[in-house]
PDB file of C-alpha atoms in Angstrom:
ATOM      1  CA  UNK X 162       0.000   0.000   0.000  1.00  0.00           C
ATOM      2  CA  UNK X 163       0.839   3.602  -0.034  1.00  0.00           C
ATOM      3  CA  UNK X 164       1.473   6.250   2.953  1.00  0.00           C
ATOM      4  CA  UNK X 165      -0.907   8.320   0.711  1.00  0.00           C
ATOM      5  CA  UNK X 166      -3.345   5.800   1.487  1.00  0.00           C
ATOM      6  CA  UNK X 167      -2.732   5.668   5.230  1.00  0.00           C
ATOM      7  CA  UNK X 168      -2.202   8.917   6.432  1.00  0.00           C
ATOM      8  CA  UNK X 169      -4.925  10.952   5.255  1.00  0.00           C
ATOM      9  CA  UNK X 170      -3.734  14.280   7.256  1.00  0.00           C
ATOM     10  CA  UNK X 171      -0.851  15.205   9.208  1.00  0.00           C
ATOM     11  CA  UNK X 172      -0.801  12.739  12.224  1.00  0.00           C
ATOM     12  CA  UNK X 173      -4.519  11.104  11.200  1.00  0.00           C
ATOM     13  CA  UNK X 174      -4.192   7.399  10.387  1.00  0.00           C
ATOM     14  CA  UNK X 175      -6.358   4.842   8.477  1.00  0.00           C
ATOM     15  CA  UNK X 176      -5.303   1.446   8.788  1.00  0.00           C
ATOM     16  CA  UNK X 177      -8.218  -0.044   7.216  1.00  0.00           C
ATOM     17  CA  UNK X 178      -7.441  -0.700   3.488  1.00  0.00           C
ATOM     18  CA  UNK X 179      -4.403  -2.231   5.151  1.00  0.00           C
ATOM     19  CA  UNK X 180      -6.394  -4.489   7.948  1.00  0.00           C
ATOM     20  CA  UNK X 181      -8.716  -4.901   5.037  1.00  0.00           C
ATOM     21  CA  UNK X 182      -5.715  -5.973   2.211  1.00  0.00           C
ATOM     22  CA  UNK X 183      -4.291  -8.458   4.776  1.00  0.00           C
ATOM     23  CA  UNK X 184      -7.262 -10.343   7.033  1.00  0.00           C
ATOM     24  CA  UNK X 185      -7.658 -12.876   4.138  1.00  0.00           C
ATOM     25  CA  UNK X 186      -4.428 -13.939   4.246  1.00  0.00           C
ATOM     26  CA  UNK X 187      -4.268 -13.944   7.871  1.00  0.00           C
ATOM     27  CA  UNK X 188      -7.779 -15.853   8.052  1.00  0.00           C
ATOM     28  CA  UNK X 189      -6.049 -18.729   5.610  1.00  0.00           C
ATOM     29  CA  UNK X 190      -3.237 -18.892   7.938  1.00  0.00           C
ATOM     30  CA  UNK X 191      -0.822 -17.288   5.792  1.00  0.00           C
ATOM     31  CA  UNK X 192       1.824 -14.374   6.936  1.00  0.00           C
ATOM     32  CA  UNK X 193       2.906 -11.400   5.239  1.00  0.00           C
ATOM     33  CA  UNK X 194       5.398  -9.025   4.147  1.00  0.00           C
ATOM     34  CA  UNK X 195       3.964  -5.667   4.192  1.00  0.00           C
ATOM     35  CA  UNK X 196       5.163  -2.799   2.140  1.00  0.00           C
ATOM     36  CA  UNK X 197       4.524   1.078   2.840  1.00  0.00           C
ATOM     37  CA  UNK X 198       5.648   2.840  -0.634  1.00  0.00           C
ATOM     38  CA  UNK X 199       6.190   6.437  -0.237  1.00  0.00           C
ATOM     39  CA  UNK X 200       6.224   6.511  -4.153  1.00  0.00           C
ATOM     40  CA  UNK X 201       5.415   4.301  -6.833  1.00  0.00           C
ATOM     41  CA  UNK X 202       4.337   3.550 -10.683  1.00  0.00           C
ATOM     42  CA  UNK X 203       0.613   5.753 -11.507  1.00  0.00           C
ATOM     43  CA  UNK X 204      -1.149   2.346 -12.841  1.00  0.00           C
ATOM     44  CA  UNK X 205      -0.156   0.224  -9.498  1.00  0.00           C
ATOM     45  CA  UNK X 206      -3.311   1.271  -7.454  1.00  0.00           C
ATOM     46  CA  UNK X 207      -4.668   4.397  -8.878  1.00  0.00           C
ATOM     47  CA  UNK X 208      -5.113   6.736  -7.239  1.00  0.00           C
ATOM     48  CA  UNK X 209      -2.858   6.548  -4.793  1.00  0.00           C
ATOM     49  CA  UNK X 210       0.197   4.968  -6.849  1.00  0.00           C
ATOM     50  CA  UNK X 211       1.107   7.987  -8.818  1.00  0.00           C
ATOM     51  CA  UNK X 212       1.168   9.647  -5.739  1.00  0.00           C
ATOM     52  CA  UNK X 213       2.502   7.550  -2.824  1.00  0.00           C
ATOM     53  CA  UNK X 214       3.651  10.831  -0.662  1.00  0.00           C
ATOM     54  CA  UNK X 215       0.665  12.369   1.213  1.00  0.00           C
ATOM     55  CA  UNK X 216      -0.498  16.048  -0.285  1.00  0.00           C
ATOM     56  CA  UNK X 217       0.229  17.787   2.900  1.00  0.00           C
ATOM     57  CA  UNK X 218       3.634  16.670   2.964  1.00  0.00           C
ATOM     58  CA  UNK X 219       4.077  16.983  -1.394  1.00  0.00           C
ATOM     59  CA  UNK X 220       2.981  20.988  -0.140  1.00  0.00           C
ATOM     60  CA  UNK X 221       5.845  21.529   1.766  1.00  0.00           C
ATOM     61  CA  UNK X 222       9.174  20.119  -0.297  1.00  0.00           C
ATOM     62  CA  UNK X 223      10.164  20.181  -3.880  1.00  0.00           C
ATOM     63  CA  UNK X 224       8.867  17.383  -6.112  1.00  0.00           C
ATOM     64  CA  UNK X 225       8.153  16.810  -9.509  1.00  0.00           C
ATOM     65  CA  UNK X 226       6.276  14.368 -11.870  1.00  0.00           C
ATOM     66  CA  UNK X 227       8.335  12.247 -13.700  1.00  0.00           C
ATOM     67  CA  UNK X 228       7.628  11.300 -17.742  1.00  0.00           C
ATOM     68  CA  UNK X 229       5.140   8.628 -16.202  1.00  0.00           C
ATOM     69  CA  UNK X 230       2.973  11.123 -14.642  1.00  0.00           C
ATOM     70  CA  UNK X 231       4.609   9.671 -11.089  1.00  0.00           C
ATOM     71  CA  UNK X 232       5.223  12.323  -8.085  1.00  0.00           C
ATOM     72  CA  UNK X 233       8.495  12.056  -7.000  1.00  0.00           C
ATOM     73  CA  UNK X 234       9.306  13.469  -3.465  1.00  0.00           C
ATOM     74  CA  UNK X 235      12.694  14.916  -2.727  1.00  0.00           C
ATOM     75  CA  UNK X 236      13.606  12.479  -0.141  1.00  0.00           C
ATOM     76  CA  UNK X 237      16.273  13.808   1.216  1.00  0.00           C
ATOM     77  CA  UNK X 238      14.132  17.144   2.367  1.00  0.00           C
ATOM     78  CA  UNK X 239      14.132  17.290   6.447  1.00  0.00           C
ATOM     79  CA  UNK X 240      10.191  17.705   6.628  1.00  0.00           C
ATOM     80  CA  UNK X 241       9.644  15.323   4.486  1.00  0.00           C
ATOM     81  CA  UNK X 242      12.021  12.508   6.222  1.00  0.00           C
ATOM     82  CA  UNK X 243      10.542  13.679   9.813  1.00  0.00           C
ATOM     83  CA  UNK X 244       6.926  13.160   8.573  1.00  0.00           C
ATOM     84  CA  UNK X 245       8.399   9.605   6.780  1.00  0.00           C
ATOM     85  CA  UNK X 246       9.466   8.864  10.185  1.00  0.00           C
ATOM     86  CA  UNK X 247       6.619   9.973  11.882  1.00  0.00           C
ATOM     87  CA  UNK X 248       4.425   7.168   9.526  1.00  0.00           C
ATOM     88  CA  UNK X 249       6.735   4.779  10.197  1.00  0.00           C
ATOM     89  CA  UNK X 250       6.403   4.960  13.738  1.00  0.00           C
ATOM     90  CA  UNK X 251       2.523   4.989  13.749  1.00  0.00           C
ATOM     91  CA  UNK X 252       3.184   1.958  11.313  1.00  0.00           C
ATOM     92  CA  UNK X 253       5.369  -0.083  13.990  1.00  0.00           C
ATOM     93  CA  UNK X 254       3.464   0.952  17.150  1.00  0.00           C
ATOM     94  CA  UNK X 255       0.445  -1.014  15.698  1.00  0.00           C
ATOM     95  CA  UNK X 256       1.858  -3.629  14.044  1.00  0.00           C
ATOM     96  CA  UNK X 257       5.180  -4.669  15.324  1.00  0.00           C
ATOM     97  CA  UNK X 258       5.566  -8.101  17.286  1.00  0.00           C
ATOM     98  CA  UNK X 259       2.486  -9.134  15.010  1.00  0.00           C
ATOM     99  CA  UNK X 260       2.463 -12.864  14.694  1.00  0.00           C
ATOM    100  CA  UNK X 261       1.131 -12.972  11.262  1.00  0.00           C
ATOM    101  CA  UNK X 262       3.933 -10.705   9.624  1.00  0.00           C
ATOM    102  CA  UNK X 263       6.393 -12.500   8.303  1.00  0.00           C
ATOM    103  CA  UNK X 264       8.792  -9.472   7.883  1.00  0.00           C
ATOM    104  CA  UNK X 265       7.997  -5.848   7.069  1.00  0.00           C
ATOM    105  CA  UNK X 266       9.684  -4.742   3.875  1.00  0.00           C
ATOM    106  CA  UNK X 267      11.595  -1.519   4.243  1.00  0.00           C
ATOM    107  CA  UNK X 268      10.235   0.549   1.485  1.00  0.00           C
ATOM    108  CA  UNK X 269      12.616   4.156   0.707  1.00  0.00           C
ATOM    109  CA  UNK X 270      11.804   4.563  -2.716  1.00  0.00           C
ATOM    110  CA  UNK X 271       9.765   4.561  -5.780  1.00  0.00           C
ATOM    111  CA  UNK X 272       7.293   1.579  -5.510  1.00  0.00           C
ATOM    112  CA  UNK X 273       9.175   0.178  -2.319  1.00  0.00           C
ATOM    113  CA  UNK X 274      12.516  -0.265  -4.264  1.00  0.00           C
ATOM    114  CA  UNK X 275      16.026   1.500  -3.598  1.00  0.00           C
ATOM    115  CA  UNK X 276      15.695   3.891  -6.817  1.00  0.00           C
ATOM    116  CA  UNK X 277      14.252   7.412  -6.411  1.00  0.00           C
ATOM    117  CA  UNK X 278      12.371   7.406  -9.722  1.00  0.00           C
ATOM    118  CA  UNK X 279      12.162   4.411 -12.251  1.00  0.00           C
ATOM    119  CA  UNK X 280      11.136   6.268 -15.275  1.00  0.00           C
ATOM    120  CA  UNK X 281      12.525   4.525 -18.140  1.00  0.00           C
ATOM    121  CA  UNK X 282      13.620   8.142 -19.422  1.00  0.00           C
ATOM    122  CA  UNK X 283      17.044   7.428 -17.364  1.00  0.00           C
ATOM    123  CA  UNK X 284      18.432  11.030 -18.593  1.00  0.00           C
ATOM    124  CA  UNK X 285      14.875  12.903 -18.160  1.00  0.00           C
ATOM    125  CA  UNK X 286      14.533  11.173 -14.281  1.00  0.00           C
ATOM    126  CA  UNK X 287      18.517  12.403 -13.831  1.00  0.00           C
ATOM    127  CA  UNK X 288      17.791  15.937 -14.854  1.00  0.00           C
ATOM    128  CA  UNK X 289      14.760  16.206 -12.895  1.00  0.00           C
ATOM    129  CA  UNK X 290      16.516  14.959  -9.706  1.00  0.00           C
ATOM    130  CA  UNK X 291      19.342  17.153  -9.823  1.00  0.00           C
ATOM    131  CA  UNK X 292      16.937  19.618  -9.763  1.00  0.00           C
ATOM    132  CA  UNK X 293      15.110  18.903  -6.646  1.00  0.00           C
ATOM    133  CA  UNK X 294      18.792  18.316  -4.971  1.00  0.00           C
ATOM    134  CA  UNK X 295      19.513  14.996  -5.745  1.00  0.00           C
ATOM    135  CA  UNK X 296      23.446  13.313  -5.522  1.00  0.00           C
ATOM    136  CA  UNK X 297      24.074  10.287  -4.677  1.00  0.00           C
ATOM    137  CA  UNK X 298      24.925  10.655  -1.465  1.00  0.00           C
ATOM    138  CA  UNK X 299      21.985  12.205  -0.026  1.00  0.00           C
ATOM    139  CA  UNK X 300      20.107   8.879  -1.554  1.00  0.00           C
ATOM    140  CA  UNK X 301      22.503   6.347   0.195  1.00  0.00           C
ATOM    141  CA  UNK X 302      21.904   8.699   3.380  1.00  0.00           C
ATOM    142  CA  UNK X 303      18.127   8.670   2.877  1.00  0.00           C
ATOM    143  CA  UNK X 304      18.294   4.579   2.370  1.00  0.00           C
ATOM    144  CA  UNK X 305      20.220   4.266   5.451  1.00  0.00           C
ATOM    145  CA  UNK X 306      18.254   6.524   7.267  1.00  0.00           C
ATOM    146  CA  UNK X 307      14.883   4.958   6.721  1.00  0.00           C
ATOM    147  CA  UNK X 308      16.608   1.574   7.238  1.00  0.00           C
ATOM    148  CA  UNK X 309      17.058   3.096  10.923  1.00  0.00           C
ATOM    149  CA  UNK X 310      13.376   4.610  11.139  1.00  0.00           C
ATOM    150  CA  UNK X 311      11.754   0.804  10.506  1.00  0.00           C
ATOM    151  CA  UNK X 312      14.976  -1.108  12.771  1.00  0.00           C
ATOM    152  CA  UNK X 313      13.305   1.597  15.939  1.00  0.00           C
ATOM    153  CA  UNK X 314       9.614   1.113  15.153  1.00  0.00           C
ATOM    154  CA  UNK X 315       9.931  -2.582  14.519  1.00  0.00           C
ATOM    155  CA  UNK X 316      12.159  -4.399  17.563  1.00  0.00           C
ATOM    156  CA  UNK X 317       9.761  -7.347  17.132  1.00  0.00           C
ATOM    157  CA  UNK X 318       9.914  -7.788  13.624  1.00  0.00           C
ATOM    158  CA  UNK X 319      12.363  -8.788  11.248  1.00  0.00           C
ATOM    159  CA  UNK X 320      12.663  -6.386   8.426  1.00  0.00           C
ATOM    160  CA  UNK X 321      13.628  -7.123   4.994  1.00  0.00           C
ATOM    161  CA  UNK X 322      14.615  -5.043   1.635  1.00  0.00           C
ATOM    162  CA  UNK X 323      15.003  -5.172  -2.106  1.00  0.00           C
ATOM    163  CA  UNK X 324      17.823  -3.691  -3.141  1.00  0.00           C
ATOM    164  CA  UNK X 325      18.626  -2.136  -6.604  1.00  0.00           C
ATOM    165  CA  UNK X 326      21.768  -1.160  -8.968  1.00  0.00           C
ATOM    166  CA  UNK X 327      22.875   2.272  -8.393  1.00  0.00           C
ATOM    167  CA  UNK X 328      20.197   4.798 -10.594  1.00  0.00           C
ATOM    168  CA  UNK X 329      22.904   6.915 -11.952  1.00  0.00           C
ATOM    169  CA  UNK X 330      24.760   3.548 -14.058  1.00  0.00           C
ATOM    170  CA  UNK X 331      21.999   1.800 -15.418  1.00  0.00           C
ATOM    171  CA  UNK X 332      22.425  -0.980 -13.355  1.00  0.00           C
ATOM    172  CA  UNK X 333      26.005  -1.166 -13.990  1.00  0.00           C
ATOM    173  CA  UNK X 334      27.865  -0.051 -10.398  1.00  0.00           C
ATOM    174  CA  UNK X 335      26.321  -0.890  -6.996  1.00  0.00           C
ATOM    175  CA  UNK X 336      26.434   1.614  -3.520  1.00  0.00           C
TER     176      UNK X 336
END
């Protein structure tokens, strides 16, 4: 699911589509690996997917809408990585230590995935980074930094992620 989807104002949760998403699997004995996507890919789970970043917090940092029509958040903005971590700990105080999760996916970028923008325009998504801020560094801290915000708001929970090839190579040259 998306924080978009969760957090419907500043501090004001709704957990149902998630409760709702996962009691069937839960009621067939299965566990699962949530994922919170702060971005993602516009024909995932309209409307929410082109737009994974709550308005209030889009508002209040740079952004822009990549060739796909996706909103990409500049991550690396403080306001938006305190309200990120904000989510995240709503997110673990209600479901950490929860038998039926498996392991909670840590989710920093675009659709979940380690990559600030996955528009197939490689160049176009380059430019338009560099213009919110973007370098390299600032992503690896952002990574690392959410990494941290999911190990404190899940002690009970093992936490997994996907990662990805570094953005800038084209999959060439890892972090």
């Amino acid at each position: 699911l998306y924080w978009s989807q969760i957090e419907t104002a500043d501090g004001v949760y709704d957990w149902s589509a998630f409760d709702t998403a996962i009691a069937p699997w839960i009621a067939n004995g299965k566990k699962i690996i949530p994922r919170m996507m702060p971005s993602g890919w516009a024909s995932w789970n309209p409307p929410h997917s082109a737009q994974g970043t709550p308005s209030f917090v889009l508002s209040s940092i740079k952004h822009y809408t990549n060739g796909k029509g996706w909103v990409v958040p500049a991550y690396w903005d403080a306001t938006y990585k305190a309200k990120l971590q904000a989510f995240i700990a709503a997110f673990g105080a209600r479901y950490n230590g929860n038998p039926a999760i498996e392991f909670v996916h840590v989710a920093p970028g675009m659709g979940g995935e380690c990559k600030p923008d996955t528009d197939s325009n490689v160049a176009g998504a380059q430019k338009s980074l560099l213009s919110i801020g973007y370098s390299n560094d600032l992503w690896l801290q952002h990574i690392k930094d959410v990494a941290g915000y999911y190990q404190a708001a899940f002690p009970n929970t093992l936490l997994g992620c996907q990662t990805a090839a570094n953005f800038w190579s084209g999959g060439g040259s890892k972090h």
